[in-house]
PDB file of C-alpha atoms and ligand atoms in Angstrom:
ATOM      1  CA  MET P 298      -0.106  -0.239   0.149  1.00  0.00           C
ATOM      2  CA  ARG P 299       1.075   3.752  -0.233  1.00  0.00           C
ATOM      3  CA  TYR P 300       0.113   6.702   1.677  1.00  0.00           C
ATOM      4  CA  LEU P 301       0.216  10.192   0.998  1.00  0.00           C
ATOM      5  CA  ILE P 302       0.983  11.406   3.785  1.00  0.00           C
ATOM      6  CA  LEU P 303      -0.127  15.530   3.387  1.00  0.00           C
ATOM      7  CA  SER P 304      -0.622  17.385   6.699  1.00  0.00           C
ATOM      8  CA  ASP P 305      -0.922  21.427   7.593  1.00  0.00           C
ATOM      9  CA  ILE P 306      -2.772  22.070   4.516  1.00  0.00           C
ATOM     10  CA  HIS P 307      -3.803  25.619   5.568  1.00  0.00           C
ATOM     11  CA  SER P 308      -6.697  26.196   4.034  1.00  0.00           C
ATOM     12  CA  ASN P 309      -3.981  27.160   0.989  1.00  0.00           C
ATOM     13  CA  LEU P 310      -6.144  25.470  -2.568  1.00  0.00           C
ATOM     14  CA  GLU P 311      -3.966  25.742  -5.412  1.00  0.00           C
ATOM     15  CA  ALA P 312      -1.175  23.857  -2.640  1.00  0.00           C
ATOM     16  CA  LEU P 313      -3.172  21.221  -2.496  1.00  0.00           C
ATOM     17  CA  GLY P 314      -4.159  20.447  -5.906  1.00  0.00           C
ATOM     18  CA  ALA P 315      -0.834  21.086  -6.772  1.00  0.00           C
ATOM     19  CA  CYS P 316       0.439  17.895  -4.646  1.00  0.00           C
ATOM     20  CA  LEU P 317      -2.760  15.775  -5.296  1.00  0.00           C
ATOM     21  CA  GLU P 318      -1.789  16.734  -8.790  1.00  0.00           C
ATOM     22  CA  ALA P 319       2.076  15.470  -8.751  1.00  0.00           C
ATOM     23  CA  ALA P 320       1.048  12.368  -6.672  1.00  0.00           C
ATOM     24  CA  GLU P 321      -1.795  11.435  -9.221  1.00  0.00           C
ATOM     25  CA  GLY P 322      -0.140   7.229  -9.482  1.00  0.00           C
ATOM     26  CA  LYS P 323       1.468   6.986  -7.322  1.00  0.00           C
ATOM     27  CA  TYR P 324      -0.397   6.129  -3.786  1.00  0.00           C
ATOM     28  CA  ASP P 325      -3.104   4.663  -2.901  1.00  0.00           C
ATOM     29  CA  ARG P 326      -4.277   6.268   0.298  1.00  0.00           C
ATOM     30  CA  VAL P 327      -4.639   9.880   1.169  1.00  0.00           C
ATOM     31  CA  LEU P 328      -3.880  10.093   4.986  1.00  0.00           C
ATOM     32  CA  CYS P 329      -3.743  14.221   6.746  1.00  0.00           C
ATOM     33  CA  LEU P 330      -2.450  14.719   9.768  1.00  0.00           C
ATOM     34  CA  GLY P 331      -4.187  17.480  10.670  1.00  0.00           C
ATOM     35  CA  ASP P 332      -4.474  21.572  10.632  1.00  0.00           C
ATOM     36  CA  LEU P 333      -5.826  21.727   7.635  1.00  0.00           C
ATOM     37  CA  VAL P 334      -7.819  25.215   8.070  1.00  0.00           C
ATOM     38  CA  GLY P 335      -6.028  28.659   9.376  1.00  0.00           C
ATOM     39  CA  TYR P 336      -4.052  31.371   8.210  1.00  0.00           C
ATOM     40  CA  GLY P 337      -5.063  29.955   3.943  1.00  0.00           C
ATOM     41  CA  PRO P 338      -7.582  31.887   2.612  1.00  0.00           C
ATOM     42  CA  ASP P 339     -10.003  28.155   1.350  1.00  0.00           C
ATOM     43  CA  PRO P 340     -11.483  27.044   4.351  1.00  0.00           C
ATOM     44  CA  ASN P 341     -13.893  25.488   3.044  1.00  0.00           C
ATOM     45  CA  ALA P 342     -13.157  24.280  -0.842  1.00  0.00           C
ATOM     46  CA  VAL P 343     -10.252  22.859   0.984  1.00  0.00           C
ATOM     47  CA  THR P 344     -12.131  20.517   4.008  1.00  0.00           C
ATOM     48  CA  GLU P 345     -14.786  19.634   0.993  1.00  0.00           C
ATOM     49  CA  ARG P 346     -11.702  18.401  -1.032  1.00  0.00           C
ATOM     50  CA  THR P 347      -9.617  16.772   2.097  1.00  0.00           C
ATOM     51  CA  ARG P 348     -12.735  14.689   2.680  1.00  0.00           C
ATOM     52  CA  GLN P 349     -13.579  13.864  -1.059  1.00  0.00           C
ATOM     53  CA  VAL P 350      -9.602  12.724  -1.752  1.00  0.00           C
ATOM     54  CA  ALA P 351      -8.690  11.428   2.671  1.00  0.00           C
ATOM     55  CA  GLU P 352      -9.341   8.016   4.132  1.00  0.00           C
ATOM     56  CA  THR P 353      -7.743   8.766   7.494  1.00  0.00           C
ATOM     57  CA  VAL P 354      -7.943  12.357   8.793  1.00  0.00           C
ATOM     58  CA  ILE P 355      -6.789  13.401  13.030  1.00  0.00           C
ATOM     59  CA  ARG P 356      -6.970  17.410  14.023  1.00  0.00           C
ATOM     60  CA  GLY P 357      -3.941  20.236  14.403  1.00  0.00           C
ATOM     61  CA  ASN P 358      -4.910  23.008  16.675  1.00  0.00           C
ATOM     62  CA  HIS P 359      -5.926  24.904  14.176  1.00  0.00           C
ATOM     63  CA  ASP P 360      -8.728  22.514  13.394  1.00  0.00           C
ATOM     64  CA  LYS P 361      -9.875  23.056  17.582  1.00  0.00           C
ATOM     65  CA  ALA P 362      -9.152  26.540  17.011  1.00  0.00           C
ATOM     66  CA  CYS P 363     -11.195  27.588  13.589  1.00  0.00           C
ATOM     67  CA  ALA P 364     -14.331  24.897  14.503  1.00  0.00           C
ATOM     68  CA  GLY P 365     -14.087  26.671  18.071  1.00  0.00           C
ATOM     69  CA  ILE P 366     -13.365  23.933  20.537  1.00  0.00           C
ATOM     70  CA  THR P 367     -10.393  25.324  22.202  1.00  0.00           C
ATOM     71  CA  ASP P 368     -10.105  29.667  22.068  1.00  0.00           C
ATOM     72  CA  ALA P 369      -7.721  29.735  20.296  1.00  0.00           C
ATOM     73  CA  GLU P 370      -5.839  32.397  23.454  1.00  0.00           C
ATOM     74  CA  ASP P 371      -2.613  30.855  23.318  1.00  0.00           C
ATOM     75  CA  PHE P 372      -2.246  31.609  18.997  1.00  0.00           C
ATOM     76  CA  ASN P 373      -0.363  34.748  18.107  1.00  0.00           C
ATOM     77  CA  THR P 374      -1.906  37.815  16.804  1.00  0.00           C
ATOM     78  CA  LEU P 375      -1.492  36.799  13.333  1.00  0.00           C
ATOM     79  CA  ALA P 376      -3.046  33.414  13.883  1.00  0.00           C
ATOM     80  CA  ARG P 377      -5.914  34.445  16.053  1.00  0.00           C
ATOM     81  CA  VAL P 378      -6.810  37.037  14.049  1.00  0.00           C
ATOM     82  CA  SER P 379      -6.338  34.596  11.036  1.00  0.00           C
ATOM     83  CA  THR P 380      -9.011  31.588  13.035  1.00  0.00           C
ATOM     84  CA  PHE P 381     -11.842  34.322  14.125  1.00  0.00           C
ATOM     85  CA  TRP P 382     -11.557  35.337  10.032  1.00  0.00           C
ATOM     86  CA  THR P 383     -11.977  31.620   9.385  1.00  0.00           C
ATOM     87  CA  ARG P 384     -14.719  30.699  12.514  1.00  0.00           C
ATOM     88  CA  ASP P 385     -17.078  32.911  10.402  1.00  0.00           C
ATOM     89  CA  GLU P 386     -16.374  31.309   7.130  1.00  0.00           C
ATOM     90  CA  LEU P 387     -16.623  27.648   7.854  1.00  0.00           C
ATOM     91  CA  SER P 388     -20.199  26.418   6.636  1.00  0.00           C
ATOM     92  CA  VAL P 389     -22.193  24.989   9.598  1.00  0.00           C
ATOM     93  CA  GLU P 390     -21.098  21.346   7.428  1.00  0.00           C
ATOM     94  CA  HIS P 391     -17.398  21.271   7.178  1.00  0.00           C
ATOM     95  CA  SER P 392     -17.609  23.703  11.046  1.00  0.00           C
ATOM     96  CA  THR P 393     -19.157  20.335  12.505  1.00  0.00           C
ATOM     97  CA  PHE P 394     -16.517  18.216  10.483  1.00  0.00           C
ATOM     98  CA  LEU P 395     -13.712  19.567  11.796  1.00  0.00           C
ATOM     99  CA  ARG P 396     -15.137  19.659  15.260  1.00  0.00           C
ATOM    100  CA  GLY P 397     -16.080  16.084  15.061  1.00  0.00           C
ATOM    101  CA  LEU P 398     -11.935  14.566  13.870  1.00  0.00           C
ATOM    102  CA  PRO P 399     -10.264  12.069  16.154  1.00  0.00           C
ATOM    103  CA  ALA P 400      -7.659  13.820  18.016  1.00  0.00           C
ATOM    104  CA  GLY P 401      -3.611  11.357  17.102  1.00  0.00           C
ATOM    105  CA  PRO P 402      -2.200   9.038  18.199  1.00  0.00           C
ATOM    106  CA  VAL P 403      -4.727   7.206  15.350  1.00  0.00           C
ATOM    107  CA  LEU P 404      -3.231   3.200  14.586  1.00  0.00           C
ATOM    108  CA  MET P 405      -3.430   2.594  11.174  1.00  0.00           C
ATOM    109  CA  ASP P 406      -2.289   0.077   9.146  1.00  0.00           C
ATOM    110  CA  GLY P 407      -0.059  -0.456  12.356  1.00  0.00           C
ATOM    111  CA  ILE P 408       1.879   3.023  11.572  1.00  0.00           C
ATOM    112  CA  GLN P 409       1.272   6.539  13.810  1.00  0.00           C
ATOM    113  CA  LEU P 410      -0.139   9.275  13.355  1.00  0.00           C
ATOM    114  CA  VAL P 411      -0.286  12.492  15.091  1.00  0.00           C
ATOM    115  CA  HIS P 412      -0.362  16.557  14.872  1.00  0.00           C
ATOM    116  CA  GLY P 413       1.997  17.564  17.143  1.00  0.00           C
ATOM    117  CA  SER P 414       3.522  14.028  19.246  1.00  0.00           C
ATOM    118  CA  PRO P 415       2.718  10.871  20.176  1.00  0.00           C
ATOM    119  CA  ALA P 416       1.763  11.643  23.933  1.00  0.00           C
ATOM    120  CA  ASP P 417       0.395  15.439  23.481  1.00  0.00           C
ATOM    121  CA  GLU P 418      -1.291  16.586  19.844  1.00  0.00           C
ATOM    122  CA  ASP P 419      -0.363  19.949  20.220  1.00  0.00           C
ATOM    123  CA  GLU P 420       3.273  19.539  21.094  1.00  0.00           C
ATOM    124  CA  TYR P 421       6.509  20.785  18.495  1.00  0.00           C
ATOM    125  CA  ILE P 422       9.282  17.999  17.713  1.00  0.00           C
ATOM    126  CA  VAL P 423      11.811  20.148  16.714  1.00  0.00           C
ATOM    127  CA  GLY P 424      15.061  18.365  17.962  1.00  0.00           C
ATOM    128  CA  PRO P 425      16.080  15.948  20.006  1.00  0.00           C
ATOM    129  CA  GLY P 426      14.765  17.486  22.450  1.00  0.00           C
ATOM    130  CA  GLN P 427      10.747  15.918  22.307  1.00  0.00           C
ATOM    131  CA  ALA P 428      12.015  13.584  19.665  1.00  0.00           C
ATOM    132  CA  VAL P 429      13.891  10.918  21.349  1.00  0.00           C
ATOM    133  CA  PRO P 430      10.931  11.135  24.100  1.00  0.00           C
ATOM    134  CA  ALA P 431       8.904   9.961  21.623  1.00  0.00           C
ATOM    135  CA  LEU P 432      11.099   7.426  19.559  1.00  0.00           C
ATOM    136  CA  ARG P 433      12.045   5.955  22.474  1.00  0.00           C
ATOM    137  CA  ALA P 434       8.185   5.602  23.685  1.00  0.00           C
ATOM    138  CA  ALA P 435       7.289   3.938  19.883  1.00  0.00           C
ATOM    139  CA  THR P 436       5.333   0.955  19.866  1.00  0.00           C
ATOM    140  CA  VAL P 437       5.652   1.236  15.895  1.00  0.00           C
ATOM    141  CA  GLN P 438       8.397   1.944  13.477  1.00  0.00           C
ATOM    142  CA  VAL P 439       7.077   4.869  11.644  1.00  0.00           C
ATOM    143  CA  VAL P 440       4.875   7.324  13.646  1.00  0.00           C
ATOM    144  CA  PHE P 441       4.185  10.031  11.104  1.00  0.00           C
ATOM    145  CA  PHE P 442       3.747  14.201  12.260  1.00  0.00           C
ATOM    146  CA  GLY P 443       3.763  16.838  11.144  1.00  0.00           C
ATOM    147  CA  HIS P 444       2.588  20.521  12.871  1.00  0.00           C
ATOM    148  CA  THR P 445       6.483  21.950  13.373  1.00  0.00           C
ATOM    149  CA  HIS P 446       5.665  22.322   8.701  1.00  0.00           C
ATOM    150  CA  HIS P 447       8.858  21.037   8.934  1.00  0.00           C
ATOM    151  CA  GLN P 448      10.145  18.365   5.773  1.00  0.00           C
ATOM    152  CA  GLY P 449      12.245  15.369   7.275  1.00  0.00           C
ATOM    153  CA  GLY P 450      11.440  14.803  10.753  1.00  0.00           C
ATOM    154  CA  PHE P 451      14.036  11.976  13.276  1.00  0.00           C
ATOM    155  CA  MET P 452      15.601   8.433  13.432  1.00  0.00           C
ATOM    156  CA  LEU P 453      16.857   6.242  16.271  1.00  0.00           C
ATOM    157  CA  THR P 454      19.634   4.049  13.890  1.00  0.00           C
ATOM    158  CA  PRO P 455      19.454   0.566  15.420  1.00  0.00           C
ATOM    159  CA  LYS P 456      22.063   1.029  17.812  1.00  0.00           C
ATOM    160  CA  GLY P 457      20.497   3.979  19.345  1.00  0.00           C
ATOM    161  CA  VAL P 458      21.558   7.028  17.209  1.00  0.00           C
ATOM    162  CA  PHE P 459      19.845   9.678  17.071  1.00  0.00           C
ATOM    163  CA  GLN P 460      20.078  11.225  13.780  1.00  0.00           C
ATOM    164  CA  SER P 461      17.901  14.368  12.247  1.00  0.00           C
ATOM    165  CA  ILE P 462      16.218  13.080   8.812  1.00  0.00           C
ATOM    166  CA  ARG P 463      15.762  17.130   7.954  1.00  0.00           C
ATOM    167  CA  ASP P 464      19.670  17.203   6.709  1.00  0.00           C
ATOM    168  CA  ALA P 465      18.490  14.902   4.382  1.00  0.00           C
ATOM    169  CA  VAL P 466      15.619  15.697   2.543  1.00  0.00           C
ATOM    170  CA  ILE P 467      16.287  19.909   2.310  1.00  0.00           C
ATOM    171  CA  GLN P 468      18.840  19.673  -0.390  1.00  0.00           C
ATOM    172  CA  PRO P 469      19.644  24.274  -1.425  1.00  0.00           C
ATOM    173  CA  GLU P 470      20.935  23.266  -4.805  1.00  0.00           C
ATOM    174  CA  ARG P 471      17.625  22.298  -5.755  1.00  0.00           C
ATOM    175  CA  GLY P 472      16.198  24.790  -7.470  1.00  0.00           C
ATOM    176  CA  LYS P 473      13.810  26.083  -5.721  1.00  0.00           C
ATOM    177  CA  SER P 474      10.431  27.593  -8.443  1.00  0.00           C
ATOM    178  CA  GLU P 475      11.054  24.870 -11.411  1.00  0.00           C
ATOM    179  CA  GLU P 476       9.219  22.256 -11.481  1.00  0.00           C
ATOM    180  CA  ASP P 477      10.895  19.241  -9.723  1.00  0.00           C
ATOM    181  CA  ASN P 478       8.999  17.187  -9.057  1.00  0.00           C
ATOM    182  CA  GLN P 479      12.559  14.219  -8.002  1.00  0.00           C
ATOM    183  CA  ALA P 480      11.400  12.359  -4.960  1.00  0.00           C
ATOM    184  CA  VAL P 481      14.337  11.960  -2.031  1.00  0.00           C
ATOM    185  CA  VAL P 482      13.809   8.611  -1.002  1.00  0.00           C
ATOM    186  CA  LEU P 483      14.822   7.542   2.192  1.00  0.00           C
ATOM    187  CA  PRO P 484      15.036   4.148   2.355  1.00  0.00           C
ATOM    188  CA  LEU P 485      13.964   2.370   5.640  1.00  0.00           C
ATOM    189  CA  GLU P 486      16.110   0.142   7.707  1.00  0.00           C
ATOM    190  CA  ASP P 487      14.835  -2.656   9.900  1.00  0.00           C
ATOM    191  CA  GLY P 488      15.801  -1.700  12.983  1.00  0.00           C
ATOM    192  CA  ALA P 489      15.508   1.964  13.117  1.00  0.00           C
ATOM    193  CA  ARG P 490      12.122   3.792  14.382  1.00  0.00           C
ATOM    194  CA  TYR P 491      11.555   7.253  12.164  1.00  0.00           C
ATOM    195  CA  LEU P 492       9.392   9.790  13.055  1.00  0.00           C
ATOM    196  CA  ILE P 493       7.851  11.540   9.955  1.00  0.00           C
ATOM    197  CA  ASN P 494       7.304  14.952   9.239  1.00  0.00           C
ATOM    198  CA  PRO P 495       5.995  14.576   5.049  1.00  0.00           C
ATOM    199  CA  GLY P 496       6.510  19.000   6.148  1.00  0.00           C
ATOM    200  CA  SER P 497       3.231  21.701   5.359  1.00  0.00           C
ATOM    201  CA  VAL P 498       1.065  21.942   1.956  1.00  0.00           C
ATOM    202  CA  GLY P 499       0.304  24.595   2.893  1.00  0.00           C
ATOM    203  CA  GLN P 500       2.562  27.211   4.631  1.00  0.00           C
ATOM    204  CA  PRO P 501       6.574  25.768   4.071  1.00  0.00           C
ATOM    205  CA  ARG P 502       7.959  27.260   7.741  1.00  0.00           C
ATOM    206  CA  ASP P 503      11.378  25.562   6.652  1.00  0.00           C
ATOM    207  CA  GLY P 504      12.770  27.762   4.140  1.00  0.00           C
ATOM    208  CA  ASP P 505      11.426  26.759   0.016  1.00  0.00           C
ATOM    209  CA  TRP P 506       7.811  28.542   0.044  1.00  0.00           C
ATOM    210  CA  ARG P 507       7.167  24.584  -2.303  1.00  0.00           C
ATOM    211  CA  ALA P 508       4.523  22.799  -1.123  1.00  0.00           C
ATOM    212  CA  ALA P 509       5.585  20.080   0.861  1.00  0.00           C
ATOM    213  CA  PHE P 510       3.836  15.993   1.361  1.00  0.00           C
ATOM    214  CA  ALA P 511       5.382  12.186   1.279  1.00  0.00           C
ATOM    215  CA  ILE P 512       4.679   9.110  -0.220  1.00  0.00           C
ATOM    216  CA  PHE P 513       4.629   5.938   1.525  1.00  0.00           C
ATOM    217  CA  ASP P 514       5.125   2.452   1.293  1.00  0.00           C
ATOM    218  CA  ASP P 515       4.726   0.107   3.564  1.00  0.00           C
ATOM    219  CA  ALA P 516       5.859  -2.404   1.248  1.00  0.00           C
ATOM    220  CA  THR P 517       9.311  -1.463   0.086  1.00  0.00           C
ATOM    221  CA  ARG P 518       9.238   0.287   3.228  1.00  0.00           C
ATOM    222  CA  GLU P 519      10.632   3.449   0.876  1.00  0.00           C
ATOM    223  CA  VAL P 520       9.414   7.586   2.280  1.00  0.00           C
ATOM    224  CA  HIS P 521       9.666   9.509  -1.059  1.00  0.00           C
ATOM    225  CA  TYR P 522       9.803  13.193  -0.109  1.00  0.00           C
ATOM    226  CA  TYR P 523       8.617  15.724  -2.432  1.00  0.00           C
ATOM    227  CA  ARG P 524       7.892  18.993  -2.924  1.00  0.00           C
ATOM    228  CA  THR P 525       5.697  21.414  -5.721  1.00  0.00           C
ATOM    229  CA  PRO P 526       5.616  24.291  -6.579  1.00  0.00           C
ATOM    230  CA  TYR P 527       2.109  26.609  -6.836  1.00  0.00           C
ATOM    231  CA  ASN P 528       0.581  28.892  -8.083  1.00  0.00           C
ATOM    232  CA  LEU P 529       1.449  31.216  -4.574  1.00  0.00           C
ATOM    233  CA  PHE P 530       0.458  34.494  -6.271  1.00  0.00           C
ATOM    234  CA  ALA P 531      -3.850  33.353  -6.330  1.00  0.00           C
ATOM    235  CA  THR P 532      -3.155  31.786  -3.386  1.00  0.00           C
ATOM    236  CA  GLN P 533      -2.334  35.055  -1.802  1.00  0.00           C
ATOM    237  CA  GLU P 534      -4.318  37.358  -4.218  1.00  0.00           C
ATOM    238  CA  LYS P 535      -7.015  35.804  -2.141  1.00  0.00           C
ATOM    239  CA  MET P 536      -5.880  36.280   1.311  1.00  0.00           C
ATOM    240  CA  GLU P 537      -5.560  40.426   0.312  1.00  0.00           C
ATOM    241  CA  ARG P 538      -9.597  40.086  -1.127  1.00  0.00           C
ATOM    242  CA  ALA P 539     -10.245  38.837   2.024  1.00  0.00           C
ATOM    243  CA  GLY P 540      -8.574  41.139   4.057  1.00  0.00           C
ATOM    244  CA  LEU P 541      -6.179  38.583   5.829  1.00  0.00           C
ATOM    245  CA  PRO P 542      -2.872  39.701   7.463  1.00  0.00           C
ATOM    246  CA  GLU P 543      -0.080  40.784   5.176  1.00  0.00           C
ATOM    247  CA  PRO P 544       2.724  38.929   7.345  1.00  0.00           C
ATOM    248  CA  LEU P 545       0.887  36.001   5.771  1.00  0.00           C
ATOM    249  CA  VAL P 546       0.391  36.942   2.274  1.00  0.00           C
ATOM    250  CA  LEU P 547       4.475  37.582   2.752  1.00  0.00           C
ATOM    251  CA  ARG P 548       5.833  34.036   4.704  1.00  0.00           C
ATOM    252  CA  LEU P 549       3.982  31.949   1.299  1.00  0.00           C
ATOM    253  CA  THR P 550       6.871  33.548  -0.406  1.00  0.00           C
ATOM    254  CA  VAL P 551       9.864  33.108   1.653  1.00  0.00           C
ATOM    255  CA  GLY P 552       8.431  29.538   3.503  1.00  0.00           C
ATOM    256  CA  ARG P 553       9.168  31.106   6.675  1.00  0.00           C
TER     257      ARG P 553
HETATM  258 ZN1   ZN U 708       0.450  24.071  10.955  1.00  0.00          ZN
END
């Protein structure tokens, strides 16, 4: 089975469309690690598209806030503004869907799906401080997580040595504006444990503006990391028209 793993779409319909197009024919099932909405201009269309294509969806912190489960008090000003805008914009049907999403971890065919970390759906796994305890506690070989919007992840080798996968995935020499649908391939080693972040579809923060996703093939035991360009200007224009905060519009250009 080949799984297309999507995370942190953040109401960016153009980026979601580009990922689905780039992944076409390469996957059997779609899994989504949460944050369908928040920040971007198309919460309804993105929720609808995700509901159409994804087999399993778990909730992210922005889904909770935009659906009214949490009050967005711990969000910064920009995130809070976009949360209130999204709440007004969301249809009752899609808001109800988001409110009903399960919290991670969800176990799916032997792989674990979480938004933040296995211990806490809102925790950011940014380095060994959070990754090592999560890897040691893992009951499965592969955990997929999102939330940080950084493509890559972390691993423990069969000998228990901690490694960042990010360095292997982030290759600055790869053209950042040209069409580049070549995947970076990570073959999984027997006895090693992995925390895999597919990156953010709709608001990358790892310095590469292109939409990110990953495909996991459980037969070949490989993770393929992808980046794909999308119509950035269309998304930004919609955000301007919606009156969403300028810094949120601009950050998409730089992928931060
Ligand atoms: Zn997010």
